[in-house]
Short mmCIF file of C-alpha atoms in Angstrom, two decimals:
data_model
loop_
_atom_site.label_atom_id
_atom_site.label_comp_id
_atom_site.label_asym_id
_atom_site.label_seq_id
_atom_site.Cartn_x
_atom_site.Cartn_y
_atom_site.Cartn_z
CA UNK A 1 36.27 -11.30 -16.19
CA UNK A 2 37.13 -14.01 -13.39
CA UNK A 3 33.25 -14.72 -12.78
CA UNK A 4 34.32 -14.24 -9.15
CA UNK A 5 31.12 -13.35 -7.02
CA UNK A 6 32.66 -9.94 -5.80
CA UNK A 7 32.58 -8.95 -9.44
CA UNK A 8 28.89 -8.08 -8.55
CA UNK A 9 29.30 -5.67 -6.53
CA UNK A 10 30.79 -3.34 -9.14
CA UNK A 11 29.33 -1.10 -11.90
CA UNK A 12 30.20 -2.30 -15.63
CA UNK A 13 29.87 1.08 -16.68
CA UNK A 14 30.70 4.60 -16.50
CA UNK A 15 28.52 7.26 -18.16
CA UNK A 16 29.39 10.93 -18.94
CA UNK A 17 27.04 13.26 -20.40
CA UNK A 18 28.52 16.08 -22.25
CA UNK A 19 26.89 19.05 -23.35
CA UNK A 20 28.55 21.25 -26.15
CA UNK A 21 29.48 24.99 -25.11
CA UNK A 22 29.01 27.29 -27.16
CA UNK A 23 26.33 25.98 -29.26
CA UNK A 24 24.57 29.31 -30.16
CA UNK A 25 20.89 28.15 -29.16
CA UNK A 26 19.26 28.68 -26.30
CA UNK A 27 15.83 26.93 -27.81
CA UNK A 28 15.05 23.62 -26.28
CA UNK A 29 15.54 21.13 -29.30
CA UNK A 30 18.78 22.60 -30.55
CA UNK A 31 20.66 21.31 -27.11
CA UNK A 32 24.02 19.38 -28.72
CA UNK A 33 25.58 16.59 -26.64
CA UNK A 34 26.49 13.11 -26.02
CA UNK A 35 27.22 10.32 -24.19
CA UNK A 36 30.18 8.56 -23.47
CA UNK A 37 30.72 4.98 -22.33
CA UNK A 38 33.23 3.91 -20.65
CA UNK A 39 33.63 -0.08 -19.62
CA UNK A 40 34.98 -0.88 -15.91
CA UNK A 41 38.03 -3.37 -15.89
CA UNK A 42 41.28 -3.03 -14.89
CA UNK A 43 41.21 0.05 -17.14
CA UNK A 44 38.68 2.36 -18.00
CA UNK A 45 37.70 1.70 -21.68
CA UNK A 46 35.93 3.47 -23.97
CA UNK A 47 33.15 1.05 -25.82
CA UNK A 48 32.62 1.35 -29.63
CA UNK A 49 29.34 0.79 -31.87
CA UNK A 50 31.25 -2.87 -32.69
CA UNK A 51 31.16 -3.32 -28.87
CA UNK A 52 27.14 -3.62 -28.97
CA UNK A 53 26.59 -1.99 -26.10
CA UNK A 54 23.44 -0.08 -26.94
CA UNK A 55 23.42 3.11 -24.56
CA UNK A 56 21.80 6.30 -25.94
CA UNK A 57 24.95 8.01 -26.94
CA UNK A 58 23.25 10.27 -29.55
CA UNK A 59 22.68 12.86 -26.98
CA UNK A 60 23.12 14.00 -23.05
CA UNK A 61 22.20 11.21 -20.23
CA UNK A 62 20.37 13.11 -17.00
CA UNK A 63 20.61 9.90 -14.86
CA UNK A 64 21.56 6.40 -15.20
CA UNK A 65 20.63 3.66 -12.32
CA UNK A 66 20.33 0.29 -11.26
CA UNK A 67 16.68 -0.88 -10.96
CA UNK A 68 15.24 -4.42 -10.43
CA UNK A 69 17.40 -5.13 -7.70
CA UNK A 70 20.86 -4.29 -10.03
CA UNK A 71 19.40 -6.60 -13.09
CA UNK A 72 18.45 -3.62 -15.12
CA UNK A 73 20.15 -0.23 -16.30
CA UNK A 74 18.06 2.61 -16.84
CA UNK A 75 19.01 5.44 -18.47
CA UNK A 76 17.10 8.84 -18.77
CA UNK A 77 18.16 11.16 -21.66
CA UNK A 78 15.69 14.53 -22.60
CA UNK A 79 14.14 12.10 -24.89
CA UNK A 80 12.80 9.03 -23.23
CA UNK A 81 13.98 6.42 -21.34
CA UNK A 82 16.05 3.49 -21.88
CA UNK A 83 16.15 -0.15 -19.41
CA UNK A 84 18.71 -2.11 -20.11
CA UNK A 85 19.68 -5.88 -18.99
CA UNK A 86 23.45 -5.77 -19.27
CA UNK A 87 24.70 -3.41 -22.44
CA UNK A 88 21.50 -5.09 -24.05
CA UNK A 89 18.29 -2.16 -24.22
CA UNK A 90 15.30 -4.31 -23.23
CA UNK A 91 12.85 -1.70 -24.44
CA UNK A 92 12.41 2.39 -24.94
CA UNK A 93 9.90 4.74 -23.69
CA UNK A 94 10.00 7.92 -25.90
CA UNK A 95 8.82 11.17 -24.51
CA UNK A 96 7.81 12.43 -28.02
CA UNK A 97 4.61 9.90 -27.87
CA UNK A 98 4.13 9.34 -23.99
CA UNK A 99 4.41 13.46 -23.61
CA UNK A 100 3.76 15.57 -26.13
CA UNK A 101 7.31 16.03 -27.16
CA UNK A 102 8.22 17.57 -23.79
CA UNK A 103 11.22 17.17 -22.56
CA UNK A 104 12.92 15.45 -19.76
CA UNK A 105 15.35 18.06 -17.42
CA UNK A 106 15.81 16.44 -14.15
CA UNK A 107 15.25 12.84 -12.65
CA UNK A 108 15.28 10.71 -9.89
CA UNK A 109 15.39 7.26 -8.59
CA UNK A 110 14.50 5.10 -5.76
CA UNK A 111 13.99 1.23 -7.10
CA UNK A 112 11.53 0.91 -8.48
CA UNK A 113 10.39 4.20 -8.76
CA UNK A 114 11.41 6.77 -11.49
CA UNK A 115 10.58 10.55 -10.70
CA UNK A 116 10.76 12.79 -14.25
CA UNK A 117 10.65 16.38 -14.42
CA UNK A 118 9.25 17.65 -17.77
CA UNK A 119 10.18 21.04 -18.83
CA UNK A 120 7.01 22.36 -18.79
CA UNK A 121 7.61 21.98 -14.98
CA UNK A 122 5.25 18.60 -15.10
CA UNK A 123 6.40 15.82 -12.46
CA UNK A 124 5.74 11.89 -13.81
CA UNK A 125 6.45 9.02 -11.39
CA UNK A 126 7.26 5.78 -13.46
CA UNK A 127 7.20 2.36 -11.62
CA UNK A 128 9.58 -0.15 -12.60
CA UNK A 129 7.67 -3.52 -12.87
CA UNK A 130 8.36 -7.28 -13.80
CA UNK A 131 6.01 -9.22 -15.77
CA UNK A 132 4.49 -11.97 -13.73
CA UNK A 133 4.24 -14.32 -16.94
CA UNK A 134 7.35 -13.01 -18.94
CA UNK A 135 9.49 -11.86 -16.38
CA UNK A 136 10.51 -8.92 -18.76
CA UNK A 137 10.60 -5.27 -17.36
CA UNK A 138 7.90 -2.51 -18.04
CA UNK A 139 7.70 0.74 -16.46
CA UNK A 140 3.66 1.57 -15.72
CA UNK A 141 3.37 5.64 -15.63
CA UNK A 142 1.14 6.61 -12.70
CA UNK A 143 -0.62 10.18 -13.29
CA UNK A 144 0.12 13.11 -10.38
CA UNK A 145 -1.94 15.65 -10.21
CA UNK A 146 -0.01 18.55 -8.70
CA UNK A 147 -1.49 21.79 -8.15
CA UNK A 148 -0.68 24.63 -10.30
CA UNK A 149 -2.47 27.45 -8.17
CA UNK A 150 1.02 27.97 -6.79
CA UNK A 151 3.46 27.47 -9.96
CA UNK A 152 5.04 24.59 -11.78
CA UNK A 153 7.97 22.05 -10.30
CA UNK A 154 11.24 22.92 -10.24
CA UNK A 155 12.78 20.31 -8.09
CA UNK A 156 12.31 16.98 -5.99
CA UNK A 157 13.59 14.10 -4.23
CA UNK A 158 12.48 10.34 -3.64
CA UNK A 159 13.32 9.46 -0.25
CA UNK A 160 12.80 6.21 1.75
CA UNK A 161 13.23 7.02 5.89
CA UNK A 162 14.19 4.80 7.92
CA UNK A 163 12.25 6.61 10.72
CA UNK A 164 9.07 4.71 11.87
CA UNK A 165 6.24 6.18 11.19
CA UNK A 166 4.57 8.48 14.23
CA UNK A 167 1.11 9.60 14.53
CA UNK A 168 1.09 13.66 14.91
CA UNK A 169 -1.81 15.38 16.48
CA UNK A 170 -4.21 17.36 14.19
CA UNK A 171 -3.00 20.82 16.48
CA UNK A 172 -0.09 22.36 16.38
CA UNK A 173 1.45 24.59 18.93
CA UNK A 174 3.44 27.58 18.05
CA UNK A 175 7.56 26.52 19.66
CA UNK A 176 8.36 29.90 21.44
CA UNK A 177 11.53 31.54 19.41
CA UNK A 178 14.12 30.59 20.25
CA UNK A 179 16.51 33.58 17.75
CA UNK A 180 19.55 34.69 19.21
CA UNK A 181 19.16 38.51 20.40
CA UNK A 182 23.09 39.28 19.12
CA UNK A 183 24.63 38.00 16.07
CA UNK A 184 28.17 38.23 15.78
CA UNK A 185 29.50 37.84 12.25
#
């Protein structure tokens, strides 16, 4: 480390989640895995417990991000949620209390918003905050109510357009067809 200024404009980390083959269960609580942690430099390193970095490595990661601007890592695994300042873990949110022991399957991110898929198809939008006396991180859960009438989640996306917004009439008109009368394979 050079402390040159460009050096912030690369990740510190590289995470792979690894699930085991083979494992014999199908059940949700019996999925094996881990993560491993590998520290940018010249080389690609793998870190060690002595390194204290303090990743969730116990198990698979579904996404890890920069939030806060690039000051924090956070790191979703099927059991909660870690934010990190560096390879230090700030604080933990653990699905077993906040959820009823559902599991994470899929996530998303758009600073500072976290979008978690439960596997009870369940969709929880997290907001990454900074506390105005502290200046420490929380994430604040806001409640969506979806409606079930037509099935569960399966899939999302944050997305931030960078198309103004344009007022559209309350009618809509029917565009004429406009299907090809051949198709030619």
């Amino acid at each position: 480390n050079n402390n040159n200024e460009d050096d912030n404009f690369f990740h510190a980390y590289l995470l792979i989640s690894l699930i085991e083959e083979n494992s014999g269960s199908t059940t949700r609580n019996d999925v094996k895995g881990s993560t491993i942690v590998l520290e940018a430099g010249e080389e690609l390193l793998q870190v060690s417990a002595e390194d204290a970095v303090e990743f969730y490595t116990e198990g698979p990661t579904i996404l890890a991000t920069n939030m806060g601007i690039n000051r924090f890592i956070v790191q979703i695994f099927p059991l909660g949620i870690r934010v990190l300042e560096g390879a230090r873990n700030t604080f933990e949110i653990s699905v077993e209390t906040e959820h009823n022991s559902l599991k994470i399957t899929k996530a998303e991110c758009y600073d500072p918003y976290l979008l978690l898929l439960l596997e009870d198809g369940s969709v929880v939008l997290y907001e990454l905050q900074l506390s105005s006396s502290t200046n420490q991180p929380k994430l604040v859960k806001h409640n969506l109510l979806l409606p079930r009438q037509h099935g569960v989640a399966m899939a999302f996306c944050l997305y931030a357009s960078s198309i103004p917004k344009i007022k559209i009439n309350s009618t809509f008109k029917q565009r004429p067809s406009t299907q090809p009368k051949e198709v030619i394979f």
